[in-house]
């Protein structure tokens, strides 16, 4: 079974900002988690390159849209590498392959008699690339997200018969697991209950897009085009690369992770388009919250973005990943605050987890000839039980995409083990030879806990977890599956420990 997961395809009006990094990190950690479980994963990301917004950005820069897209798309790929995003497919909607799939798909929708010519009138937000529902009638109607004036449109467009799918869409969105989180589901159900209206899928007076066959002056509406990127991504660079091949290789998507701003497109328009083409809808659409700064959505148009490059250089990707994944419940908004960020990284990663590992491996090296203790009795039942409960809860949370709660389980376990170490004070016990067995027992249990912590951190903090396991001599050292490695007691006895190095440096306040 393949597990297919997608980020949205990001507009290339600028290089990635922290909001796009956020969505991509979430998907990355889910993709890594599924791979650790042994599933075959297709992790799709990419860029949405067409439409008026991009055409205008290129024209402001006085370069062709294609050169602009080449430049920004390259910066997305480079950025995702820097953030160690483990994507399998990166789709560009200006690629020939994508355009071919859009055409194939369009023919299917025509066959279903779902396309007709009509007149589109209404207020348009170029930032959202979307007609807005009911702005007041003043010429200064503004987009609530972008705070920019809407533009009036009155033009001949091709329409998609969304209204025909009212019943089927109602069934889909009412399914138990289709839309998450639950609060967002109600918004969509409300919207659909007012009656679905057909929507236009082509634009005139816009060159930067895929030409609609038999309608020379029309290009496909950027959303109709971009959503199909999720399908074209699957067969890109494959020898078999038709629409059908994509479907066979990895459709339906298991989960689209997107921001709450684009839930309607994914939960309503997209499933209806797929139904029209006889293709299964995605299994789940998860609309996460916004990263805010002082309560405002972070975005280029609002000029309040935090530059991810600066965060990356200053703090490294693992610190940012931990903050975003552990501190924000997937679905809720999260405010980025510098002080809180520094506190969390120092407390959780440097002190609670990092010091635990360094202290215990230093003690073990010092007292046991640079090795793990040689100690037959490996089981402190309290710690072992806590570890097993942690693992069970962690797995259950991850299955539900509650990465924050899964991360907190790891942290709680690390706190518990720190307490155990402090309560038992092996540094005092070691002063008397008769306590040597007890000391061995304590150190073994703490080191073994660190191994479990390292394993559990793997999908969340790929580098830091690897450093933890390297320090225990336990990185990729056998062929056991990840789940098998989570069994208690696998840290070998009397085993050489490398010299400890801090796994993360403490951060300073600005
Ligand atoms: N191109 C469309 C998506 C097409 S998908 C077929 C688009 N692109 S976007 O670049 O404007 O935004 C995409 C996504 O970026 C949002 O849905 C969200 O996932 C992420 N974010 C953008 N700003 C964000 C925040 N401030 N906070 C969190 N995520 C945000 O819409």
PDB file of N, CA and C in Angstrom, residues 162 165-175 177-181 184-189 191-192 196 199 223 227 230 256 258-275 281-287:
ATOM      1  N   UNK A 162     -20.272  22.534 -11.042  1.00  0.00           N
ATOM      2  CA  UNK A 162     -20.106  22.104  -9.649  1.00  0.00           C
ATOM      3  C   UNK A 162     -21.460  21.758  -9.033  1.00  0.00           C
ATOM      4  N   UNK A 165     -22.836  18.306  -8.543  1.00  0.00           N
ATOM      5  CA  UNK A 165     -22.235  17.374  -7.566  1.00  0.00           C
ATOM      6  C   UNK A 165     -22.644  17.662  -6.117  1.00  0.00           C
ATOM      7  N   UNK A 166     -23.681  18.500  -5.966  1.00  0.00           N
ATOM      8  CA  UNK A 166     -24.119  18.893  -4.622  1.00  0.00           C
ATOM      9  C   UNK A 166     -24.246  17.689  -3.680  1.00  0.00           C
ATOM     10  N   UNK A 167     -25.016  16.706  -4.112  1.00  0.00           N
ATOM     11  CA  UNK A 167     -25.317  15.552  -3.238  1.00  0.00           C
ATOM     12  C   UNK A 167     -24.050  14.770  -2.902  1.00  0.00           C
ATOM     13  N   UNK A 168     -23.260  14.494  -3.956  1.00  0.00           N
ATOM     14  CA  UNK A 168     -22.058  13.685  -3.731  1.00  0.00           C
ATOM     15  C   UNK A 168     -21.058  14.413  -2.825  1.00  0.00           C
ATOM     16  N   UNK A 169     -20.967  15.729  -3.023  1.00  0.00           N
ATOM     17  CA  UNK A 169     -20.031  16.486  -2.176  1.00  0.00           C
ATOM     18  C   UNK A 169     -20.534  16.477  -0.731  1.00  0.00           C
ATOM     19  N   UNK A 170     -21.851  16.598  -0.566  1.00  0.00           N
ATOM     20  CA  UNK A 170     -22.391  16.534   0.806  1.00  0.00           C
ATOM     21  C   UNK A 170     -22.010  15.218   1.470  1.00  0.00           C
ATOM     22  N   UNK A 171     -22.139  14.143   0.704  1.00  0.00           N
ATOM     23  CA  UNK A 171     -21.771  12.836   1.283  1.00  0.00           C
ATOM     24  C   UNK A 171     -20.293  12.798   1.672  1.00  0.00           C
ATOM     25  N   UNK A 172     -19.461  13.301   0.772  1.00  0.00           N
ATOM     26  CA  UNK A 172     -18.012  13.226   1.029  1.00  0.00           C
ATOM     27  C   UNK A 172     -17.636  14.058   2.254  1.00  0.00           C
ATOM     28  N   UNK A 173     -18.121  15.285   2.299  1.00  0.00           N
ATOM     29  CA  UNK A 173     -17.663  16.153   3.405  1.00  0.00           C
ATOM     30  C   UNK A 173     -18.254  15.731   4.751  1.00  0.00           C
ATOM     31  N   UNK A 174     -19.334  14.967   4.696  1.00  0.00           N
ATOM     32  CA  UNK A 174     -19.906  14.495   5.960  1.00  0.00           C
ATOM     33  C   UNK A 174     -19.236  13.225   6.476  1.00  0.00           C
ATOM     34  N   UNK A 175     -18.383  12.633   5.673  1.00  0.00           N
ATOM     35  CA  UNK A 175     -17.689  11.417   6.137  1.00  0.00           C
ATOM     36  C   UNK A 175     -16.895  11.746   7.383  1.00  0.00           C
ATOM     37  N   UNK A 177     -13.932  11.068   8.548  1.00  0.00           N
ATOM     38  CA  UNK A 177     -12.530  11.483   8.582  1.00  0.00           C
ATOM     39  C   UNK A 177     -12.092  12.366   7.434  1.00  0.00           C
ATOM     40  N   UNK A 178     -13.031  12.813   6.609  1.00  0.00           N
ATOM     41  CA  UNK A 178     -12.571  13.498   5.391  1.00  0.00           C
ATOM     42  C   UNK A 178     -11.950  14.867   5.685  1.00  0.00           C
ATOM     43  N   UNK A 179     -12.643  15.682   6.474  1.00  0.00           N
ATOM     44  CA  UNK A 179     -12.085  17.000   6.776  1.00  0.00           C
ATOM     45  C   UNK A 179     -11.637  17.042   8.227  1.00  0.00           C
ATOM     46  N   UNK A 180     -10.432  17.503   8.436  1.00  0.00           N
ATOM     47  CA  UNK A 180      -9.960  17.733   9.805  1.00  0.00           C
ATOM     48  C   UNK A 180      -9.284  19.084   9.849  1.00  0.00           C
ATOM     49  N   UNK A 181      -9.213  19.749  10.991  1.00  0.00           N
ATOM     50  CA  UNK A 181      -9.899  19.365  12.219  1.00  0.00           C
ATOM     51  C   UNK A 181     -11.412  19.608  12.121  1.00  0.00           C
ATOM     52  N   UNK A 184     -13.261  22.927  11.276  1.00  0.00           N
ATOM     53  CA  UNK A 184     -13.200  23.356   9.870  1.00  0.00           C
ATOM     54  C   UNK A 184     -14.261  22.630   9.061  1.00  0.00           C
ATOM     55  N   UNK A 185     -14.559  21.402   9.496  1.00  0.00           N
ATOM     56  CA  UNK A 185     -15.548  20.604   8.785  1.00  0.00           C
ATOM     57  C   UNK A 185     -16.892  21.336   8.776  1.00  0.00           C
ATOM     58  N   UNK A 186     -17.238  21.901   9.954  1.00  0.00           N
ATOM     59  CA  UNK A 186     -18.528  22.579  10.046  1.00  0.00           C
ATOM     60  C   UNK A 186     -18.616  23.788   9.128  1.00  0.00           C
ATOM     61  N   UNK A 187     -17.500  24.514   9.015  1.00  0.00           N
ATOM     62  CA  UNK A 187     -17.494  25.671   8.098  1.00  0.00           C
ATOM     63  C   UNK A 187     -17.828  25.218   6.685  1.00  0.00           C
ATOM     64  N   UNK A 188     -17.222  24.099   6.285  1.00  0.00           N
ATOM     65  CA  UNK A 188     -17.421  23.622   4.912  1.00  0.00           C
ATOM     66  C   UNK A 188     -18.857  23.106   4.742  1.00  0.00           C
ATOM     67  N   UNK A 189     -19.340  22.390   5.746  1.00  0.00           N
ATOM     68  CA  UNK A 189     -20.712  21.862   5.643  1.00  0.00           C
ATOM     69  C   UNK A 189     -21.703  23.026   5.501  1.00  0.00           C
ATOM     70  N   UNK A 191     -21.108  26.007   4.293  1.00  0.00           N
ATOM     71  CA  UNK A 191     -20.948  26.626   2.982  1.00  0.00           C
ATOM     72  C   UNK A 191     -21.680  25.817   1.918  1.00  0.00           C
ATOM     73  N   UNK A 192     -21.519  24.506   1.968  1.00  0.00           N
ATOM     74  CA  UNK A 192     -22.116  23.642   0.945  1.00  0.00           C
ATOM     75  C   UNK A 192     -23.645  23.641   1.076  1.00  0.00           C
ATOM     76  N   UNK A 196     -24.245  24.731  -3.974  1.00  0.00           N
ATOM     77  CA  UNK A 196     -22.996  24.942  -4.724  1.00  0.00           C
ATOM     78  C   UNK A 196     -23.276  25.616  -6.061  1.00  0.00           C
ATOM     79  N   UNK A 199     -18.443  27.012 -11.115  1.00  0.00           N
ATOM     80  CA  UNK A 199     -17.347  27.989 -11.066  1.00  0.00           C
ATOM     81  C   UNK A 199     -16.559  28.001 -12.374  1.00  0.00           C
ATOM     82  N   UNK A 223      -6.347  27.616 -10.380  1.00  0.00           N
ATOM     83  CA  UNK A 223      -6.664  26.567  -9.406  1.00  0.00           C
ATOM     84  C   UNK A 223      -7.015  25.236 -10.078  1.00  0.00           C
ATOM     85  N   UNK A 227      -4.475  22.245  -8.901  1.00  0.00           N
ATOM     86  CA  UNK A 227      -4.921  21.068  -8.149  1.00  0.00           C
ATOM     87  C   UNK A 227      -4.494  19.783  -8.861  1.00  0.00           C
ATOM     88  N   UNK A 230      -1.241  17.672  -8.157  1.00  0.00           N
ATOM     89  CA  UNK A 230      -1.123  16.554  -7.209  1.00  0.00           C
ATOM     90  C   UNK A 230      -1.102  15.218  -7.942  1.00  0.00           C
ATOM     91  N   UNK A 256      -4.085  15.479   2.106  1.00  0.00           N
ATOM     92  CA  UNK A 256      -3.590  16.779   1.667  1.00  0.00           C
ATOM     93  C   UNK A 256      -3.457  17.620   2.927  1.00  0.00           C
ATOM     94  N   UNK A 258      -2.914  21.269   4.174  1.00  0.00           N
ATOM     95  CA  UNK A 258      -2.993  22.611   3.581  1.00  0.00           C
ATOM     96  C   UNK A 258      -3.301  23.612   4.685  1.00  0.00           C
ATOM     97  N   UNK A 259      -3.172  24.888   4.374  1.00  0.00           N
ATOM     98  CA  UNK A 259      -3.594  25.916   5.315  1.00  0.00           C
ATOM     99  C   UNK A 259      -5.108  26.066   5.255  1.00  0.00           C
ATOM    100  N   UNK A 260      -5.691  26.574   6.338  1.00  0.00           N
ATOM    101  CA  UNK A 260      -7.163  26.674   6.391  1.00  0.00           C
ATOM    102  C   UNK A 260      -7.714  27.610   5.319  1.00  0.00           C
ATOM    103  N   UNK A 261      -6.858  28.491   4.787  1.00  0.00           N
ATOM    104  CA  UNK A 261      -7.314  29.444   3.770  1.00  0.00           C
ATOM    105  C   UNK A 261      -7.741  28.777   2.470  1.00  0.00           C
ATOM    106  N   UNK A 262      -7.259  27.563   2.221  1.00  0.00           N
ATOM    107  CA  UNK A 262      -7.559  26.971   0.918  1.00  0.00           C
ATOM    108  C   UNK A 262      -8.314  25.639   1.057  1.00  0.00           C
ATOM    109  N   UNK A 263      -9.058  25.574   2.154  1.00  0.00           N
ATOM    110  CA  UNK A 263      -9.802  24.340   2.426  1.00  0.00           C
ATOM    111  C   UNK A 263     -10.939  24.124   1.419  1.00  0.00           C
ATOM    112  N   UNK A 264     -11.646  25.208   1.077  1.00  0.00           N
ATOM    113  CA  UNK A 264     -12.773  25.061   0.151  1.00  0.00           C
ATOM    114  C   UNK A 264     -12.337  24.445  -1.173  1.00  0.00           C
ATOM    115  N   UNK A 265     -11.214  24.912  -1.669  1.00  0.00           N
ATOM    116  CA  UNK A 265     -10.735  24.376  -2.950  1.00  0.00           C
ATOM    117  C   UNK A 265     -10.482  22.879  -2.838  1.00  0.00           C
ATOM    118  N   UNK A 266      -9.914  22.491  -1.703  1.00  0.00           N
ATOM    119  CA  UNK A 266      -9.527  21.081  -1.570  1.00  0.00           C
ATOM    120  C   UNK A 266     -10.673  20.168  -1.150  1.00  0.00           C
ATOM    121  N   UNK A 267     -11.599  20.717  -0.379  1.00  0.00           N
ATOM    122  CA  UNK A 267     -12.657  19.848   0.167  1.00  0.00           C
ATOM    123  C   UNK A 267     -13.913  19.874  -0.700  1.00  0.00           C
ATOM    124  N   UNK A 268     -14.044  20.871  -1.584  1.00  0.00           N
ATOM    125  CA  UNK A 268     -15.263  20.943  -2.393  1.00  0.00           C
ATOM    126  C   UNK A 268     -14.942  20.878  -3.900  1.00  0.00           C
ATOM    127  N   UNK A 269     -14.229  21.885  -4.380  1.00  0.00           N
ATOM    128  CA  UNK A 269     -14.001  21.968  -5.836  1.00  0.00           C
ATOM    129  C   UNK A 269     -13.226  20.746  -6.340  1.00  0.00           C
ATOM    130  N   UNK A 270     -12.167  20.423  -5.591  1.00  0.00           N
ATOM    131  CA  UNK A 270     -11.266  19.351  -6.042  1.00  0.00           C
ATOM    132  C   UNK A 270     -11.969  18.002  -6.082  1.00  0.00           C
ATOM    133  N   UNK A 271     -12.665  17.563  -5.023  1.00  0.00           N
ATOM    134  CA  UNK A 271     -13.365  16.278  -5.123  1.00  0.00           C
ATOM    135  C   UNK A 271     -14.394  16.276  -6.253  1.00  0.00           C
ATOM    136  N   UNK A 272     -15.055  17.418  -6.483  1.00  0.00           N
ATOM    137  CA  UNK A 272     -16.063  17.445  -7.549  1.00  0.00           C
ATOM    138  C   UNK A 272     -15.393  17.293  -8.918  1.00  0.00           C
ATOM    139  N   UNK A 273     -14.267  17.967  -9.100  1.00  0.00           N
ATOM    140  CA  UNK A 273     -13.538  17.811 -10.371  1.00  0.00           C
ATOM    141  C   UNK A 273     -13.154  16.354 -10.578  1.00  0.00           C
ATOM    142  N   UNK A 274     -12.704  15.728  -9.509  1.00  0.00           N
ATOM    143  CA  UNK A 274     -12.267  14.326  -9.619  1.00  0.00           C
ATOM    144  C   UNK A 274     -13.454  13.409  -9.939  1.00  0.00           C
ATOM    145  N   UNK A 275     -14.578  13.651  -9.257  1.00  0.00           N
ATOM    146  CA  UNK A 275     -15.760  12.823  -9.520  1.00  0.00           C
ATOM    147  C   UNK A 275     -16.143  12.927 -10.990  1.00  0.00           C
ATOM    148  N   UNK A 281     -11.886  10.706  -4.896  1.00  0.00           N
ATOM    149  CA  UNK A 281     -11.447  11.899  -4.160  1.00  0.00           C
ATOM    150  C   UNK A 281     -10.334  11.552  -3.166  1.00  0.00           C
ATOM    151  N   UNK A 282      -9.625  12.579  -2.673  1.00  0.00           N
ATOM    152  CA  UNK A 282      -8.606  12.296  -1.655  1.00  0.00           C
ATOM    153  C   UNK A 282      -9.261  11.680  -0.424  1.00  0.00           C
ATOM    154  N   UNK A 283      -8.453  10.978   0.403  1.00  0.00           N
ATOM    155  CA  UNK A 283      -9.042  10.351   1.589  1.00  0.00           C
ATOM    156  C   UNK A 283      -9.224  11.356   2.708  1.00  0.00           C
ATOM    157  N   UNK A 284      -8.329  12.320   2.785  1.00  0.00           N
ATOM    158  CA  UNK A 284      -8.432  13.286   3.878  1.00  0.00           C
ATOM    159  C   UNK A 284      -7.832  14.631   3.479  1.00  0.00           C
ATOM    160  N   UNK A 285      -8.490  15.691   3.980  1.00  0.00           N
ATOM    161  CA  UNK A 285      -7.967  17.036   3.773  1.00  0.00           C
ATOM    162  C   UNK A 285      -7.805  17.661   5.153  1.00  0.00           C
ATOM    163  N   UNK A 286      -6.581  18.024   5.485  1.00  0.00           N
ATOM    164  CA  UNK A 286      -6.334  18.568   6.833  1.00  0.00           C
ATOM    165  C   UNK A 286      -5.977  20.047   6.700  1.00  0.00           C
ATOM    166  N   UNK A 287      -6.823  20.914   7.255  1.00  0.00           N
ATOM    167  CA  UNK A 287      -6.572  22.359   7.151  1.00  0.00           C
ATOM    168  C   UNK A 287      -5.913  22.870   8.420  1.00  0.00           C
TER     169      UNK A 287
END
